[in-house]
Tab-separated table of C-alpha atoms in Angstrom:
chain	number	residue	atom	x	y	z
A	17	MET	CA	55.787	-106.080	125.437
A	18	ASN	CA	57.543	-105.019	122.230
A	19	TRP	CA	61.263	-105.337	121.525
A	20	PHE	CA	61.944	-101.675	122.348
A	21	HIS	CA	60.586	-102.007	125.903
A	22	LYS	CA	62.500	-105.248	126.406
A	23	LEU	CA	65.707	-103.585	125.233
A	24	SER	CA	65.093	-100.600	127.548
A	25	ILE	CA	64.655	-102.887	130.567
A	26	VAL	CA	67.888	-104.736	129.738
A	27	ALA	CA	69.757	-101.437	129.347
A	28	VAL	CA	68.475	-100.122	132.690
A	29	PHE	CA	69.408	-103.411	134.398
A	30	PHE	CA	72.978	-103.383	133.140
A	31	SER	CA	73.375	-99.673	133.897
A	32	CYS	CA	72.307	-100.247	137.502
A	33	TRP	CA	74.554	-103.296	137.799
A	34	PHE	CA	77.490	-101.345	136.371
A	35	LEU	CA	77.061	-98.447	138.793
A	36	LEU	CA	76.056	-100.347	141.936
A	37	SER	CA	77.756	-103.714	141.866
A	38	GLY	CA	81.343	-102.716	141.385
A	39	PRO	CA	82.254	-99.180	142.409
A	40	ASP	CA	85.465	-100.312	144.087
A	41	SER	CA	86.772	-102.071	140.999
A	42	THR	CA	85.429	-99.651	138.413
A	43	PHE	CA	85.732	-96.162	139.881
A	44	GLY	CA	88.025	-96.648	142.882
A	45	SER	CA	91.777	-97.203	143.062
A	46	ASP	CA	93.282	-99.724	145.470
A	47	PRO	CA	96.560	-98.079	146.634
A	48	ILE	CA	96.377	-96.831	150.217
A	49	PRO	CA	97.539	-93.228	150.839
A	50	GLY	CA	100.902	-92.979	152.554
A	51	PRO	CA	101.149	-92.182	156.281
A	52	LEU	CA	102.711	-88.979	157.593
A	53	GLN	CA	106.469	-89.135	157.782
A	54	ASN	CA	107.480	-89.943	161.374
A	55	GLY	CA	111.242	-90.333	161.002
A	56	THR	CA	114.198	-88.926	159.108
A	57	ILE	CA	115.143	-90.334	155.692
A	58	ALA	CA	118.395	-89.835	153.788
A	59	ILE	CA	118.825	-90.689	150.101
A	60	VAL	CA	122.514	-91.321	149.504
A	61	GLY	CA	124.646	-91.582	146.379
A	62	ALA	CA	122.136	-90.403	143.792
A	63	THR	CA	122.518	-87.740	141.137
A	64	ILE	CA	120.295	-84.942	142.445
A	65	HIS	CA	118.586	-82.509	140.073
A	66	PRO	CA	117.457	-79.512	142.182
A	67	VAL	CA	116.184	-77.619	139.059
A	68	ASP	CA	116.948	-74.210	140.589
A	69	GLY	CA	120.632	-75.027	141.034
A	70	PRO	CA	123.469	-77.115	139.585
A	71	ILE	CA	123.217	-80.906	139.415
A	72	ILE	CA	124.747	-82.652	142.439
A	73	GLU	CA	126.664	-85.831	141.602
A	74	ASP	CA	126.890	-88.523	144.284
A	75	GLY	CA	124.691	-86.339	146.451
A	76	ILE	CA	122.761	-86.701	149.675
A	77	ILE	CA	119.286	-85.389	150.388
A	78	VAL	CA	117.808	-85.570	153.889
A	79	PHE	CA	114.186	-84.916	154.795
A	80	SER	CA	112.144	-85.030	157.968
A	81	ARG	CA	108.472	-84.291	158.749
A	82	GLY	CA	107.801	-83.634	155.099
A	83	ARG	CA	110.531	-81.001	154.665
A	84	ILE	CA	114.015	-81.151	153.149
A	85	THR	CA	116.537	-80.545	155.933
A	86	GLY	CA	119.754	-81.037	153.989
A	87	ILE	CA	120.983	-81.369	150.406
A	88	GLY	CA	124.480	-81.519	148.952
A	89	ARG	CA	127.620	-83.641	148.840
A	90	GLY	CA	129.238	-85.145	151.902
A	91	ILE	CA	126.763	-83.658	154.360
A	92	PRO	CA	126.531	-85.448	157.744
A	93	LEU	CA	123.677	-87.874	158.272
A	94	PRO	CA	121.440	-87.464	161.331
A	95	ASN	CA	121.471	-90.180	163.957
A	96	ASN	CA	118.947	-92.999	163.592
A	97	CYS	CA	117.847	-91.945	160.122
A	98	GLU	CA	116.668	-94.381	157.458
A	99	VAL	CA	119.285	-94.549	154.702
A	100	ILE	CA	118.264	-95.318	151.117
A	101	GLN	CA	121.216	-96.254	148.930
A	102	ALA	CA	120.552	-94.791	145.488
A	103	HIS	CA	123.910	-95.058	143.700
A	104	GLY	CA	123.375	-94.864	139.946
A	105	LYS	CA	119.881	-93.434	140.421
A	106	HIS	CA	118.511	-89.910	139.959
A	107	VAL	CA	116.431	-87.705	142.255
A	108	TYR	CA	114.080	-85.107	140.757
A	109	PRO	CA	111.305	-82.921	142.172
A	110	GLY	CA	107.851	-84.419	141.703
A	111	LEU	CA	106.496	-83.428	138.295
A	112	ILE	CA	103.549	-81.023	138.047
A	113	ALA	CA	100.734	-81.491	135.526
A	114	SER	CA	99.411	-78.002	134.910
A	115	ALA	CA	96.211	-78.632	132.923
A	116	THR	CA	94.155	-81.715	133.705
A	117	SER	CA	90.710	-82.919	134.694
A	118	LEU	CA	92.061	-85.512	137.147
A	119	GLY	CA	89.409	-86.515	139.643
A	120	LEU	CA	86.613	-84.876	137.657
A	121	ILE	CA	86.382	-87.299	134.737
A	122	GLU	CA	86.712	-91.055	135.107
A	123	ILE	CA	85.144	-92.444	131.926
A	124	SER	CA	84.340	-89.673	129.484
A	125	SER	CA	81.539	-91.643	127.813
A	126	VAL	CA	79.771	-92.355	131.131
A	127	ARG	CA	77.959	-89.190	132.211
A	128	ALA	CA	77.736	-90.289	135.848
A	129	THR	CA	81.541	-90.178	136.095
A	130	ASN	CA	81.965	-86.811	134.376
A	131	ASP	CA	81.811	-83.855	136.754
A	132	GLN	CA	83.930	-81.332	134.886
A	133	ARG	CA	81.162	-79.159	133.469
A	134	GLU	CA	78.188	-77.447	135.103
A	135	THR	CA	74.984	-76.335	133.391
A	136	GLY	CA	74.960	-72.729	132.190
A	137	ASP	CA	77.566	-70.259	130.965
A	138	LEU	CA	78.468	-68.375	134.147
A	139	ASN	CA	79.491	-70.591	137.061
A	140	PRO	CA	82.274	-68.786	138.972
A	141	ASN	CA	81.116	-70.420	142.225
A	142	ALA	CA	81.567	-73.992	140.893
A	143	ARG	CA	84.440	-75.484	142.899
A	144	ALA	CA	86.489	-78.229	141.280
A	145	ALA	CA	88.047	-79.077	144.658
A	146	SER	CA	84.882	-80.397	146.266
A	147	SER	CA	84.019	-82.442	143.155
A	148	VAL	CA	87.322	-84.321	142.963
A	149	ASN	CA	87.173	-88.096	143.354
A	150	PRO	CA	90.253	-89.028	145.436
A	151	ASP	CA	89.837	-92.691	144.436
A	152	SER	CA	90.089	-92.017	140.706
A	153	GLU	CA	92.001	-94.722	138.829
A	154	HIS	CA	93.775	-92.034	136.796
A	155	ILE	CA	95.563	-90.630	139.861
A	156	PRO	CA	97.812	-93.653	140.622
A	157	VAL	CA	98.473	-94.089	136.888
A	158	ALA	CA	99.746	-90.490	136.703
A	159	ARG	CA	101.797	-90.957	139.891
A	160	ALA	CA	103.517	-94.019	138.456
A	161	ASN	CA	105.189	-91.781	135.862
A	162	GLY	CA	106.436	-89.232	138.370
A	163	ILE	CA	103.555	-86.753	138.537
A	164	ALA	CA	103.085	-85.627	142.130
A	165	LEU	CA	100.937	-82.492	141.717
A	166	ALA	CA	98.211	-81.623	139.227
A	167	ALA	CA	96.073	-78.591	138.468
A	168	THR	CA	92.512	-79.795	137.910
A	169	ARG	CA	90.378	-77.393	135.900
A	170	PRO	CA	86.607	-77.276	135.313
A	171	GLY	CA	85.421	-76.684	131.762
A	172	GLY	CA	82.445	-75.581	129.725
A	173	GLY	CA	80.479	-72.364	129.481
A	174	LEU	CA	82.167	-68.977	129.631
A	175	ILE	CA	83.210	-68.878	133.281
A	176	SER	CA	83.690	-72.527	134.205
A	177	GLY	CA	84.484	-72.226	137.903
A	178	GLN	CA	87.401	-72.491	140.288
A	179	SER	CA	90.385	-74.751	139.604
A	180	VAL	CA	92.354	-76.592	142.289
A	181	LEU	CA	95.961	-77.689	142.709
A	182	LEU	CA	96.114	-81.272	143.988
A	183	ARG	CA	98.786	-83.388	145.621
A	184	LEU	CA	98.150	-86.829	144.168
A	185	ASP	CA	97.888	-88.786	147.401
A	186	GLY	CA	95.266	-88.596	150.112
A	187	TRP	CA	92.022	-89.956	151.503
A	188	SER	CA	89.738	-87.065	150.602
A	189	TRP	CA	89.671	-83.942	148.473
A	190	GLU	CA	90.657	-81.963	151.558
A	191	ASP	CA	93.807	-84.114	151.837
A	192	LEU	CA	94.574	-83.657	148.143
A	193	ALA	CA	94.024	-79.896	147.877
A	194	VAL	CA	97.228	-77.848	148.022
A	195	GLU	CA	95.449	-74.711	146.770
A	196	PRO	CA	91.641	-75.206	146.906
A	197	TYR	CA	91.120	-71.961	144.957
A	198	LEU	CA	93.904	-71.958	142.384
A	199	GLY	CA	92.146	-69.471	140.143
A	200	LEU	CA	89.108	-68.682	138.036
A	201	GLU	CA	88.698	-70.494	134.696
A	202	ILE	CA	87.429	-68.438	131.738
A	203	GLN	CA	86.739	-69.918	128.291
A	204	TRP	CA	87.454	-67.047	125.886
A	205	PRO	CA	85.175	-67.056	122.830
A	206	SER	CA	86.612	-67.606	119.369
A	207	GLN	CA	86.747	-64.368	117.395
A	208	GLY	CA	87.131	-65.745	113.890
A	209	GLY	CA	90.192	-64.914	111.834
A	210	ARG	CA	92.084	-67.573	109.921
A	211	ARG	CA	90.527	-71.017	110.069
A	212	ARG	CA	92.230	-73.615	112.200
A	213	PHE	CA	93.514	-76.852	110.676
A	214	PHE	CA	91.212	-78.974	112.805
A	215	GLU	CA	88.219	-76.819	111.748
A	216	GLN	CA	89.146	-77.348	108.114
A	217	GLU	CA	89.437	-81.086	108.637
A	218	ASP	CA	86.013	-81.071	110.288
A	219	ALA	CA	84.557	-79.152	107.349
A	220	HIS	CA	85.937	-81.699	104.885
A	221	ALA	CA	84.633	-84.590	106.967
A	222	HIS	CA	81.101	-83.167	107.059
A	223	GLY	CA	80.906	-82.311	103.390
A	224	HIS	CA	80.803	-78.525	103.681
A	225	SER	CA	80.951	-76.488	100.480
A	226	HIS	CA	84.286	-76.851	98.646
A	227	ASP	CA	85.544	-76.213	95.154
A	228	ARG	CA	87.188	-78.834	92.950
A	229	ALA	CA	90.644	-78.196	94.389
A	230	GLY	CA	89.422	-79.066	97.846
A	231	GLU	CA	89.420	-75.496	99.109
A	232	VAL	CA	86.583	-74.038	101.161
A	233	ASP	CA	84.165	-72.070	98.975
A	234	PRO	CA	84.663	-68.398	99.964
A	235	ARG	CA	80.997	-67.670	99.230
A	236	ALA	CA	80.057	-70.203	101.896
A	237	GLU	CA	82.545	-68.665	104.294
A	238	GLU	CA	82.066	-64.940	103.714
A	239	THR	CA	79.266	-64.560	106.246
A	240	ARG	CA	80.847	-66.718	108.946
A	241	PRO	CA	83.325	-64.190	110.412
A	242	SER	CA	80.653	-61.549	110.999
A	243	ARG	CA	78.266	-64.028	112.631
A	244	ARG	CA	81.064	-65.447	114.740
A	245	SER	CA	82.245	-61.953	115.657
A	246	ASN	CA	78.760	-60.925	116.763
A	247	SER	CA	78.381	-64.085	118.810
A	248	SER	CA	81.825	-63.579	120.327
A	249	SER	CA	81.062	-59.951	121.242
A	250	ALA	CA	77.864	-61.006	122.988
A	251	LYS	CA	79.702	-63.641	124.994
A	252	ILE	CA	82.473	-61.238	125.985
A	253	ALA	CA	79.807	-58.744	127.021
A	254	LYS	CA	78.267	-61.383	129.328
A	255	ILE	CA	81.628	-62.008	130.993
A	256	THR	CA	82.309	-58.279	131.334
A	257	GLU	CA	78.864	-57.577	132.766
A	258	LEU	CA	79.295	-60.204	135.488
A	259	PHE	CA	82.691	-58.816	136.469
A	260	ASP	CA	81.278	-55.278	136.549
A	261	GLN	CA	78.500	-56.472	138.853
A	262	ALA	CA	81.049	-58.216	141.046
A	263	LYS	CA	83.192	-55.090	141.351
A	264	LEU	CA	80.220	-53.058	142.570
A	265	TYR	CA	79.246	-55.899	144.887
A	266	CYS	CA	82.753	-56.124	146.395
A	267	GLN	CA	82.901	-52.350	146.881
A	268	SER	CA	79.603	-52.322	148.730
A	269	ARG	CA	80.118	-55.467	150.767
A	270	SER	CA	83.170	-56.472	152.784
A	271	ALA	CA	84.685	-59.939	152.507
A	272	ASP	CA	83.410	-60.941	155.953
A	273	HIS	CA	79.828	-59.971	154.979
A	274	GLU	CA	79.449	-57.526	157.864
A	275	ILE	CA	76.620	-55.394	156.552
A	276	PHE	CA	73.655	-53.998	158.403
A	277	ASP	CA	70.786	-55.352	156.344
A	278	GLY	CA	71.704	-58.978	157.088
A	279	SER	CA	71.184	-60.152	153.502
A	280	ALA	CA	72.782	-63.382	152.344
A	281	PRO	CA	75.866	-63.145	150.117
A	282	ASP	CA	75.587	-63.604	146.369
A	283	LEU	CA	77.662	-66.760	145.849
A	284	ARG	CA	78.373	-66.108	142.181
A	285	LEU	CA	79.625	-62.576	142.768
A	286	GLU	CA	81.445	-63.537	145.952
A	287	ALA	CA	83.359	-66.190	143.977
A	288	LEU	CA	84.816	-63.430	141.782
A	289	ARG	CA	86.215	-61.490	144.760
A	290	PRO	CA	89.702	-63.124	144.805
A	291	ALA	CA	90.184	-62.398	141.099
A	292	ILE	CA	88.944	-58.809	141.417
A	293	GLU	CA	91.075	-58.131	144.492
A	294	GLY	CA	94.115	-59.649	142.777
A	295	THR	CA	94.733	-62.451	145.254
A	296	CYS	CA	94.463	-65.110	142.541
A	297	PRO	CA	94.839	-65.146	138.747
A	298	VAL	CA	92.258	-65.715	136.044
A	299	TYR	CA	93.141	-68.626	133.778
A	300	ILE	CA	91.890	-67.688	130.323
A	301	HIS	CA	91.585	-70.538	127.832
A	302	ALA	CA	92.425	-69.013	124.455
A	303	GLU	CA	94.042	-70.571	121.393
A	304	GLY	CA	94.355	-68.136	118.484
A	305	ALA	CA	96.679	-65.128	118.456
A	306	ARG	CA	93.738	-62.777	118.038
A	307	GLU	CA	91.883	-64.310	120.992
A	308	ILE	CA	94.978	-64.299	123.186
A	309	ARG	CA	95.675	-60.622	122.567
A	310	ALA	CA	92.025	-59.663	123.107
A	311	ALA	CA	91.779	-61.728	126.289
A	312	VAL	CA	94.933	-60.208	127.775
A	313	GLU	CA	93.888	-56.651	126.899
A	314	TRP	CA	90.464	-57.283	128.460
A	315	ALA	CA	91.964	-58.757	131.640
A	316	LEU	CA	94.541	-56.004	132.076
A	317	GLY	CA	91.869	-53.390	131.470
A	318	ALA	CA	89.796	-55.003	134.205
A	319	LYS	CA	92.872	-55.007	136.511
A	320	LEU	CA	92.995	-58.809	136.654
A	321	ARG	CA	95.994	-61.152	136.627
A	322	PRO	CA	95.697	-63.171	133.401
A	323	VAL	CA	97.323	-66.524	132.654
A	324	ILE	CA	96.772	-67.962	129.169
A	325	VAL	CA	95.864	-71.655	129.056
A	326	GLY	CA	96.239	-73.645	125.838
A	327	GLY	CA	97.797	-70.928	123.724
A	328	ARG	CA	98.215	-72.786	120.429
A	329	GLU	CA	99.288	-69.529	118.768
A	330	ALA	CA	100.894	-67.945	121.827
A	331	PRO	CA	104.324	-68.005	120.106
A	332	ARG	CA	102.910	-65.628	117.463
A	333	VAL	CA	102.286	-62.997	120.149
A	334	ALA	CA	105.179	-63.966	122.417
A	335	SER	CA	106.693	-60.465	122.541
A	336	PHE	CA	103.293	-59.049	123.556
A	337	LEU	CA	102.957	-61.646	126.349
A	338	ALA	CA	106.496	-61.019	127.535
A	339	GLU	CA	105.957	-57.244	127.573
A	340	TYR	CA	102.954	-57.556	129.880
A	341	LYS	CA	104.433	-60.469	131.866
A	342	VAL	CA	101.548	-62.816	131.110
A	343	PRO	CA	102.366	-66.484	131.828
A	344	VAL	CA	101.256	-69.299	129.534
A	345	VAL	CA	100.213	-72.866	130.299
A	346	TYR	CA	101.129	-74.181	126.841
A	347	GLY	CA	99.908	-77.384	125.290
A	348	PRO	CA	99.352	-79.997	124.368
A	349	VAL	CA	102.591	-80.325	122.426
A	350	HIS	CA	101.443	-83.522	120.719
A	351	ARG	CA	98.846	-82.124	118.328
A	352	LEU	CA	98.314	-81.037	114.745
A	353	PRO	CA	99.453	-77.623	113.487
A	354	SER	CA	96.890	-74.848	113.867
A	355	SER	CA	96.358	-74.376	110.142
A	356	ARG	CA	97.281	-75.929	106.819
A	357	ASP	CA	100.017	-73.437	106.052
A	358	ASP	CA	101.860	-73.986	109.338
A	359	ALA	CA	104.996	-76.108	109.503
A	360	TYR	CA	104.454	-79.671	110.713
A	361	ASP	CA	106.587	-79.000	113.793
A	362	ASP	CA	104.845	-75.758	114.759
A	363	PRO	CA	103.331	-77.226	117.966
A	364	PHE	CA	106.680	-78.765	118.918
A	365	THR	CA	108.722	-75.574	118.563
A	366	GLY	CA	106.223	-73.416	120.476
A	367	PRO	CA	107.880	-73.798	123.915
A	368	ALA	CA	111.308	-72.894	122.525
A	369	LYS	CA	109.856	-69.754	120.907
A	370	LEU	CA	108.174	-68.736	124.160
A	371	ALA	CA	111.421	-69.277	126.065
A	372	ALA	CA	113.406	-67.242	123.523
A	373	ALA	CA	110.936	-64.345	123.903
A	374	GLY	CA	111.220	-64.402	127.704
A	375	VAL	CA	107.658	-65.612	128.367
A	376	ASP	CA	107.089	-67.396	131.668
A	377	PHE	CA	105.478	-70.672	130.625
A	378	CYS	CA	104.919	-74.274	131.594
A	379	ILE	CA	103.874	-77.298	129.549
A	380	GLY	CA	100.629	-79.193	130.075
A	381	ALA	CA	99.329	-82.484	128.665
A	382	PHE	CA	95.621	-81.404	128.707
A	383	ASP	CA	94.195	-84.850	129.271
A	384	THR	CA	92.860	-87.178	131.957
A	385	SER	CA	93.589	-90.765	131.045
A	386	ASN	CA	96.932	-89.812	129.471
A	387	VAL	CA	98.253	-87.330	132.027
A	388	ARG	CA	101.089	-89.799	132.541
A	389	ASN	CA	102.420	-88.754	129.097
A	390	LEU	CA	103.266	-85.238	130.314
A	391	PRO	CA	107.054	-85.906	130.365
A	392	TYR	CA	106.906	-86.981	126.712
A	393	HIS	CA	105.182	-83.766	125.619
A	394	ASP	CA	108.050	-82.030	127.377
A	395	ALA	CA	110.617	-84.298	125.703
A	396	THR	CA	109.254	-83.414	122.261
A	397	ALA	CA	109.664	-79.710	123.061
A	398	ALA	CA	113.242	-80.450	124.156
A	399	ALA	CA	113.905	-82.252	120.876
A	400	TYR	CA	112.694	-79.182	118.957
A	401	GLY	CA	114.807	-76.431	120.445
A	402	LEU	CA	113.950	-76.135	124.144
A	403	SER	CA	117.048	-76.557	126.312
A	404	PRO	CA	117.100	-79.635	128.587
A	405	GLU	CA	117.276	-77.405	131.671
A	406	LYS	CA	114.308	-75.305	130.564
A	407	ALA	CA	112.396	-78.450	129.602
A	408	LEU	CA	112.735	-79.917	133.086
A	409	GLU	CA	111.819	-76.570	134.630
A	410	SER	CA	108.659	-76.345	132.498
A	411	ILE	CA	107.084	-79.331	134.306
A	412	THR	CA	108.480	-78.629	137.782
A	413	LEU	CA	109.495	-75.164	138.946
A	414	ALA	CA	107.741	-73.156	136.201
A	415	PRO	CA	104.207	-74.386	136.981
A	416	ALA	CA	104.938	-74.049	140.701
A	417	ARG	CA	105.952	-70.428	140.086
A	418	ILE	CA	102.877	-69.679	137.950
A	419	PHE	CA	100.613	-71.283	140.584
A	420	GLY	CA	102.233	-69.366	143.443
A	421	VAL	CA	103.627	-72.414	145.282
A	422	ALA	CA	107.292	-72.211	144.255
A	423	ASP	CA	108.245	-71.599	147.890
A	424	ARG	CA	107.146	-75.192	148.605
A	425	TYR	CA	107.228	-77.219	145.395
A	426	GLY	CA	108.931	-77.478	142.022
A	427	SER	CA	112.571	-77.712	143.117
A	428	LEU	CA	114.740	-79.403	145.716
A	429	ALA	CA	116.148	-77.066	148.355
A	430	ARG	CA	116.457	-76.927	152.108
A	431	GLY	CA	113.159	-75.958	153.729
A	432	LYS	CA	111.015	-76.984	150.740
A	433	SER	CA	108.514	-79.822	150.630
A	434	ALA	CA	109.985	-83.302	150.371
A	435	THR	CA	108.078	-83.991	147.153
A	436	MET	CA	110.439	-85.965	144.933
A	437	ILE	CA	110.975	-89.051	142.833
A	438	ILE	CA	113.801	-91.551	142.383
A	439	THR	CA	114.286	-92.732	138.809
A	440	ASP	CA	116.722	-94.949	136.921
A	441	GLY	CA	117.255	-92.272	134.253
A	442	ASP	CA	115.940	-89.091	132.669
A	443	PRO	CA	112.146	-88.902	133.288
A	444	LEU	CA	111.691	-87.381	129.823
A	445	GLU	CA	112.838	-90.650	128.240
A	446	ILE	CA	110.245	-93.386	127.745
A	447	PRO	CA	112.355	-96.331	129.069
A	448	THR	CA	112.931	-94.550	132.409
A	449	GLN	CA	111.137	-96.044	135.406
A	450	VAL	CA	110.053	-94.165	138.520
A	451	GLU	CA	111.208	-96.355	141.417
A	452	ALA	CA	110.044	-94.337	144.415
A	453	MET	CA	108.029	-91.222	145.220
A	454	TRP	CA	107.420	-89.043	148.249
A	455	ILE	CA	104.775	-86.323	148.479
A	456	ASP	CA	105.281	-83.988	151.441
A	457	GLY	CA	107.519	-86.677	152.925
A	458	ARG	CA	104.882	-89.407	152.666
A	459	SER	CA	105.962	-92.535	150.808
A	460	VAL	CA	103.617	-93.132	147.874
A	461	ASP	CA	102.460	-96.517	146.576
A	462	LEU	CA	103.309	-96.626	142.854
A	463	THR	CA	101.024	-99.515	141.976
A	464	SER	CA	98.081	-98.763	139.701
A	465	ARG	CA	95.517	-100.449	137.499
A	466	HIS	CA	98.202	-100.691	134.831
A	467	THR	CA	100.728	-102.451	137.064
A	468	GLN	CA	98.013	-104.775	138.384
A	469	LEU	CA	97.078	-105.811	134.843
A	470	ARG	CA	100.760	-106.228	133.950
A	471	ASP	CA	101.313	-108.531	136.928
A	472	LYS	CA	98.102	-110.441	136.242
A	473	TYR	CA	98.981	-111.333	132.666
A	474	ALA	CA	102.651	-111.955	133.472
A	475	GLU	CA	101.400	-114.561	135.952
A	476	LYS	CA	99.081	-115.993	133.277
A	477	ILE	CA	102.021	-116.447	130.903
A	478	ARG	CA	104.124	-118.016	133.667
A	479	ARG	CA	101.426	-120.544	134.542
A	480	LYS	CA	100.915	-121.479	130.890
A	481	ALA	CA	104.644	-122.084	130.573
A	482	GLU	CA	104.521	-124.290	133.667
A	483	ARG	CA	101.731	-126.415	132.182
A	484	ARG	CA	103.666	-126.877	128.947
A	485	SER	CA	106.718	-128.043	130.880
A	486	PHE	CA	104.891	-131.065	132.387
């Protein structure tokens, strides 16, 4: 047996051991989901931030059976309620991460734990909801920083599938799903135009043709736009053709499939029905100004409800987006400028520019392992022109409004879901700690892999100090 076969056997052995011997410790989180609320709870003395109303100093918030039953100052407490003294603390709505792959990707370099992308370009029937891993380690880590809800989006291809809005606590994907069909995810093709900064960096790194000043050789570039444009047109044509087929399909076949020939439904075309009938939006991932404008014009022409996701250059077409009332899931804020001639703070000032133009937008972190950093993306936008009130709204009420769940989530008001956090300060500031969380009235365990490792090594240091003291 040669060395290659020996190495292959060792690799297979360790792969099997890795996948089979430790799923609980590697791919599963330990915190137990909270039980349904069976009593009344009152948080007393905190500074309450409703988001859709003025801040309430020394306030009281009462909730029962997962719903807020009272909020204000000096309101009477129900008999036999549990009272939580929170003087000096702050109460906020649970934060909402609007663009993640939570539950779909565990370790990006391990293919067996990556379920975000399906094979092929057109997968409208791929459901992110049923692929979510409720025991993902990333979920409790995100919760620990105040994130209570997250939109999980499939990726890849041209039509990636159906996104889902999750509450980040539950035993199964059915428990987690707030909106199992949040919308349809479309990856809009690049249409050329000015080169992006990250594309230029990639060209330099791979030794593409440049002149002595470090600029891209125009002779090497002159044929790229036409090739890219042709490729883009073909991809857009594929998307359009599928939607045209779906429109004819929906016209000829009712939603309950009551037709006389008894044929089975076409799952791909049936998956497009909510978007075609306008009961859910289409989330179009587009970055450049040219792509954003083209995507919106296409969607409006097809009588769809577009929402732009990503939108690096959305501020450049902000007036256009505001005119047609197209929302934007903007982000990430922590990134490089789009091109070399952009200001260094261009990504940071984007939210303020969208707000000034009257665009309905929210801020997303666009990550899995670092979803917990969402408040800090928001804080950077606040430091670069976005008002503190609008900044808080952009990760609470604004995403709830864009996702159609603002009647339940995103703010604190009587009758809304008791989804909230208690903190010792502003959640946009790094030193702030989230001390308690409720999702739909259920108390949430805030331990995670991070807190377990912290406690483990704190104990290690303590024991070493004990040994030195003898």
